[in-house]
Tab-separated table of C-alpha atoms in Angstrom:
chain	number	residue	atom	x	y	z
A	1	MET	CA	-13.819	-14.489	9.920
A	2	LYS	CA	-12.838	-14.563	6.271
A	3	ALA	CA	-9.201	-14.268	5.191
A	4	VAL	CA	-7.004	-14.830	2.138
A	5	LEU	CA	-5.162	-17.968	3.192
A	6	VAL	CA	-2.049	-19.320	1.490
A	7	THR	CA	-2.247	-23.084	2.031
A	8	ALA	CA	0.574	-24.009	-0.371
A	9	LEU	CA	3.220	-22.128	-2.353
A	10	SER	CA	2.456	-22.124	-6.068
A	11	PRO	CA	3.363	-20.176	-9.227
A	12	ASP	CA	-0.274	-19.632	-10.227
A	13	LEU	CA	-2.152	-18.772	-7.009
A	14	SER	CA	-3.641	-22.280	-6.893
A	15	GLY	CA	-2.504	-22.480	-3.274
A	16	VAL	CA	-4.476	-19.372	-2.268
A	17	GLU	CA	-8.086	-19.453	-1.084
A	18	LEU	CA	-10.672	-17.346	0.689
A	19	ALA	CA	-11.123	-19.278	3.924
A	20	GLU	CA	-12.897	-19.098	7.231
A	21	VAL	CA	-10.319	-18.759	10.034
A	22	GLU	CA	-10.336	-17.900	13.732
A	23	ARG	CA	-10.346	-14.237	14.681
A	24	PRO	CA	-6.832	-13.350	15.886
A	25	ARG	CA	-5.853	-12.139	19.320
A	26	GLY	CA	-3.054	-9.719	20.088
A	27	GLU	CA	-1.954	-6.422	21.576
A	28	VAL	CA	-4.112	-4.451	19.130
A	29	VAL	CA	-6.911	-5.940	17.010
A	30	VAL	CA	-8.031	-3.947	13.965
A	31	ARG	CA	-11.165	-4.307	11.848
A	32	MET	CA	-9.653	-4.101	8.358
A	33	ARG	CA	-11.357	-1.535	6.116
A	34	ALA	CA	-8.853	-1.523	3.227
A	35	ALA	CA	-5.724	-3.457	2.326
A	36	SER	CA	-3.163	-2.698	-0.352
A	37	LEU	CA	-1.893	-5.301	-2.786
A	38	ASN	CA	1.852	-5.125	-3.354
A	39	TYR	CA	4.276	-7.137	-5.465
A	40	PRO	CA	5.799	-8.805	-2.363
A	41	ASP	CA	2.324	-10.176	-1.552
A	42	LEU	CA	2.393	-12.080	-4.840
A	43	LEU	CA	6.004	-13.183	-4.372
A	44	MET	CA	5.230	-14.612	-0.925
A	45	THR	CA	2.494	-16.840	-2.403
A	46	ARG	CA	5.227	-18.373	-4.596
A	47	GLY	CA	7.954	-18.523	-1.954
A	48	ASP	CA	10.034	-16.053	-3.993
A	49	TYR	CA	10.273	-13.161	-1.515
A	50	GLN	CA	13.178	-12.664	0.924
A	51	PHE	CA	10.751	-13.150	3.819
A	52	LYS	CA	9.448	-16.697	3.417
A	53	PRO	CA	6.535	-17.564	5.705
A	54	GLU	CA	5.612	-21.233	5.891
A	55	PRO	CA	2.081	-22.107	4.763
A	56	PRO	CA	-0.558	-21.849	5.938
A	57	PHE	CA	-0.435	-18.087	6.420
A	58	ILE	CA	-2.778	-15.154	5.843
A	59	ALA	CA	-1.464	-12.979	3.011
A	60	GLY	CA	-1.173	-9.201	3.078
A	61	LEU	CA	1.605	-6.759	3.953
A	62	GLU	CA	-0.418	-3.751	5.007
A	63	MET	CA	-3.887	-2.462	5.755
A	64	ALA	CA	-5.899	0.289	7.386
A	65	GLY	CA	-8.894	0.081	9.673
A	66	GLU	CA	-10.419	0.760	13.066
A	67	VAL	CA	-9.175	-0.533	16.398
A	68	VAL	CA	-11.678	-2.910	18.033
A	69	GLU	CA	-9.449	-4.124	20.893
A	70	ALA	CA	-6.377	-2.544	22.472
A	71	ALA	CA	-4.251	-3.564	25.427
A	72	PRO	CA	-3.734	-0.967	28.163
A	73	GLY	CA	-0.588	1.046	27.494
A	74	SER	CA	-0.584	0.232	23.778
A	75	GLY	CA	-1.128	3.852	22.798
A	76	PHE	CA	-4.314	2.941	20.926
A	77	ALA	CA	-8.003	2.963	21.859
A	78	VAL	CA	-11.128	1.366	20.455
A	79	GLY	CA	-12.297	3.411	17.481
A	80	ASP	CA	-8.872	4.765	16.505
A	81	ARG	CA	-8.271	4.871	12.744
A	82	VAL	CA	-4.932	3.192	12.071
A	83	ARG	CA	-2.666	1.916	9.300
A	84	GLY	CA	0.112	-0.641	9.421
A	85	GLY	CA	1.078	-4.225	8.911
A	86	ALA	CA	3.509	-7.003	9.726
A	87	LYS	CA	4.452	-8.673	6.400
A	88	THR	CA	1.501	-11.078	6.570
A	89	GLY	CA	-2.030	-11.106	7.946
A	90	ALA	CA	-3.529	-7.967	6.370
A	91	PHE	CA	-5.952	-9.700	3.974
A	92	ALA	CA	-8.439	-10.599	6.683
A	93	GLU	CA	-11.517	-9.109	8.287
A	94	TYR	CA	-9.585	-8.677	11.550
A	95	VAL	CA	-5.846	-8.217	12.005
A	96	ALA	CA	-3.910	-8.567	15.271
A	97	LEU	CA	-0.694	-6.580	15.472
A	98	PRO	CA	1.802	-5.324	18.020
A	99	ALA	CA	1.325	-1.618	18.701
A	100	SER	CA	4.754	-0.942	17.163
A	101	ALA	CA	3.417	-2.079	13.749
A	102	LEU	CA	0.621	0.523	13.705
A	103	ARG	CA	0.371	4.275	13.137
A	104	HIS	CA	-2.559	6.630	13.587
A	105	MET	CA	-4.004	7.696	10.233
A	106	PRO	CA	-3.538	11.363	9.284
A	107	GLU	CA	-6.654	13.494	9.601
A	108	GLY	CA	-8.706	13.531	6.412
A	109	MET	CA	-7.064	10.480	4.839
A	110	ASP	CA	-9.331	7.666	3.666
A	111	PHE	CA	-8.731	3.973	4.350
A	112	PRO	CA	-7.531	2.964	0.841
A	113	ALA	CA	-4.898	5.726	0.784
A	114	ALA	CA	-3.740	4.904	4.301
A	115	ALA	CA	-3.475	1.198	3.488
A	116	ALA	CA	-1.002	1.951	0.703
A	117	MET	CA	1.153	4.449	2.609
A	118	GLY	CA	3.753	1.909	3.699
A	119	ALA	CA	5.211	-0.001	0.776
A	120	ALA	CA	4.113	2.074	-2.227
A	121	TYR	CA	4.408	5.622	-0.922
A	122	HIS	CA	7.508	5.262	1.246
A	123	THR	CA	9.382	3.257	-1.389
A	124	ALA	CA	8.733	5.955	-3.995
A	125	TYR	CA	9.621	8.785	-1.608
A	126	VAL	CA	12.929	7.208	-0.564
A	127	ALA	CA	13.830	6.373	-4.180
A	128	LEU	CA	13.052	9.850	-5.545
A	129	VAL	CA	13.969	12.190	-2.704
A	130	GLU	CA	16.528	10.461	-0.509
A	131	ILE	CA	18.361	8.338	-3.084
A	132	GLY	CA	17.547	10.176	-6.317
A	133	GLY	CA	18.029	13.647	-4.857
A	134	LEU	CA	14.901	15.212	-6.397
A	135	GLN	CA	15.334	18.989	-6.246
A	136	PRO	CA	12.963	21.971	-6.463
A	137	GLY	CA	12.236	22.882	-10.068
A	138	GLN	CA	12.800	19.355	-11.405
A	139	THR	CA	10.034	17.332	-13.062
A	140	VAL	CA	9.469	13.618	-12.529
A	141	LEU	CA	7.857	11.543	-15.281
A	142	VAL	CA	5.944	8.590	-13.842
A	143	HIS	CA	5.188	5.813	-16.346
A	144	GLY	CA	2.297	3.493	-15.530
A	145	ALA	CA	0.875	5.961	-13.037
A	146	SER	CA	-2.089	3.812	-12.063
A	147	GLY	CA	-0.182	2.283	-9.148
A	148	GLY	CA	-0.293	3.067	-5.458
A	149	TRP	CA	2.211	5.885	-5.266
A	150	VAL	CA	0.017	8.366	-7.150
A	151	LEU	CA	-2.077	8.586	-4.015
A	152	PRO	CA	-3.329	11.981	-2.841
A	153	PRO	CA	-0.986	11.999	0.196
A	154	ALA	CA	1.958	11.594	-2.120
A	155	THR	CA	0.844	14.265	-4.539
A	156	SER	CA	-0.753	16.959	-2.446
A	157	ARG	CA	0.766	16.688	1.026
A	158	ALA	CA	4.345	15.570	0.526
A	159	ARG	CA	4.988	16.976	-2.977
A	160	TRP	CA	8.217	14.928	-2.909
A	161	ALA	CA	10.446	17.989	-2.730
A	162	ALA	CA	9.322	21.569	-2.301
A	163	GLY	CA	8.848	23.098	-5.731
A	164	SER	CA	9.110	19.880	-7.756
A	165	SER	CA	6.390	18.763	-10.140
A	166	ARG	CA	5.212	15.546	-11.734
A	167	GLN	CA	3.844	14.410	-15.045
A	168	ARG	CA	2.387	10.939	-15.390
A	169	THR	CA	1.482	8.536	-18.135
A	170	ALA	CA	-1.038	5.735	-18.299
A	171	ARG	CA	-2.616	3.772	-21.109
A	172	THR	CA	-5.942	5.419	-20.250
A	173	SER	CA	-6.615	8.432	-18.052
A	174	SER	CA	-9.295	6.445	-16.193
A	175	LYS	CA	-6.544	4.282	-14.691
A	176	CYS	CA	-4.976	7.220	-12.903
A	177	CYS	CA	-6.008	8.286	-9.474
A	178	ALA	CA	-8.939	10.668	-9.983
A	179	GLN	CA	-8.047	12.576	-6.813
A	180	SER	CA	-4.518	13.443	-7.957
A	181	PRO	CA	-3.965	16.987	-9.232
A	182	ASP	CA	-1.111	15.920	-11.527
A	183	PRO	CA	-1.670	16.016	-15.297
A	184	THR	CA	-1.886	12.729	-17.171
A	185	LEU	CA	-0.253	12.331	-20.565
A	186	PRO	CA	-1.542	9.715	-23.012
A	187	PHE	CA	0.951	6.894	-23.473
A	188	SER	CA	0.734	4.892	-26.663
A	189	THR	CA	4.358	4.318	-27.601
A	190	PRO	CA	7.673	5.071	-25.883
A	191	GLY	CA	8.791	8.545	-26.847
A	192	GLY	CA	5.270	9.598	-27.864
A	193	SER	CA	3.679	12.398	-25.875
A	194	ALA	CA	6.303	12.132	-23.136
A	195	LYS	CA	8.724	13.992	-25.446
A	196	THR	CA	6.562	17.091	-25.212
A	197	LEU	CA	6.864	17.510	-21.454
A	198	PRO	CA	7.007	21.092	-20.269
A	199	GLY	CA	10.214	22.027	-18.410
């Protein structure tokens, strides 16, 4: 199978290659359909993340896909749509994980959104709601809203806190998630259109 293999730590990705590797074996084997790219993925290729795998290793924190093999008692069956990850290994055609590292995908969610639920969505939720104390009636301004946490699950299902709203900025509206219902403000200079936020 093909995988993104880190053969050596480097500051410029020169130690990263698309390689042919053996298909993994494990408690649950998933056919990867989408994987999210997160900043820690880049840091691990340099050896700059707190978790420091020794090369060679397959890069990728998290992914989503379909179960192709599952051990009895794992809680998963062939064909299940799942999301999850284990710090490395997600950037491959097949990923082997312990059942504890996987979750069933919510009904109606697509693979790209599910792949990004872990790091991007949960980090933003914890920062805004649990640590930041986002309250109903408050508005959050998201700069650079082309990243993973503008996903539909974050905007339409969770809504961060009941009654809160969001405005977002991006250099171009095409960079924002087309499925998000949140308005996008043009961003050309700091203090530009963001000053005219309603509320």
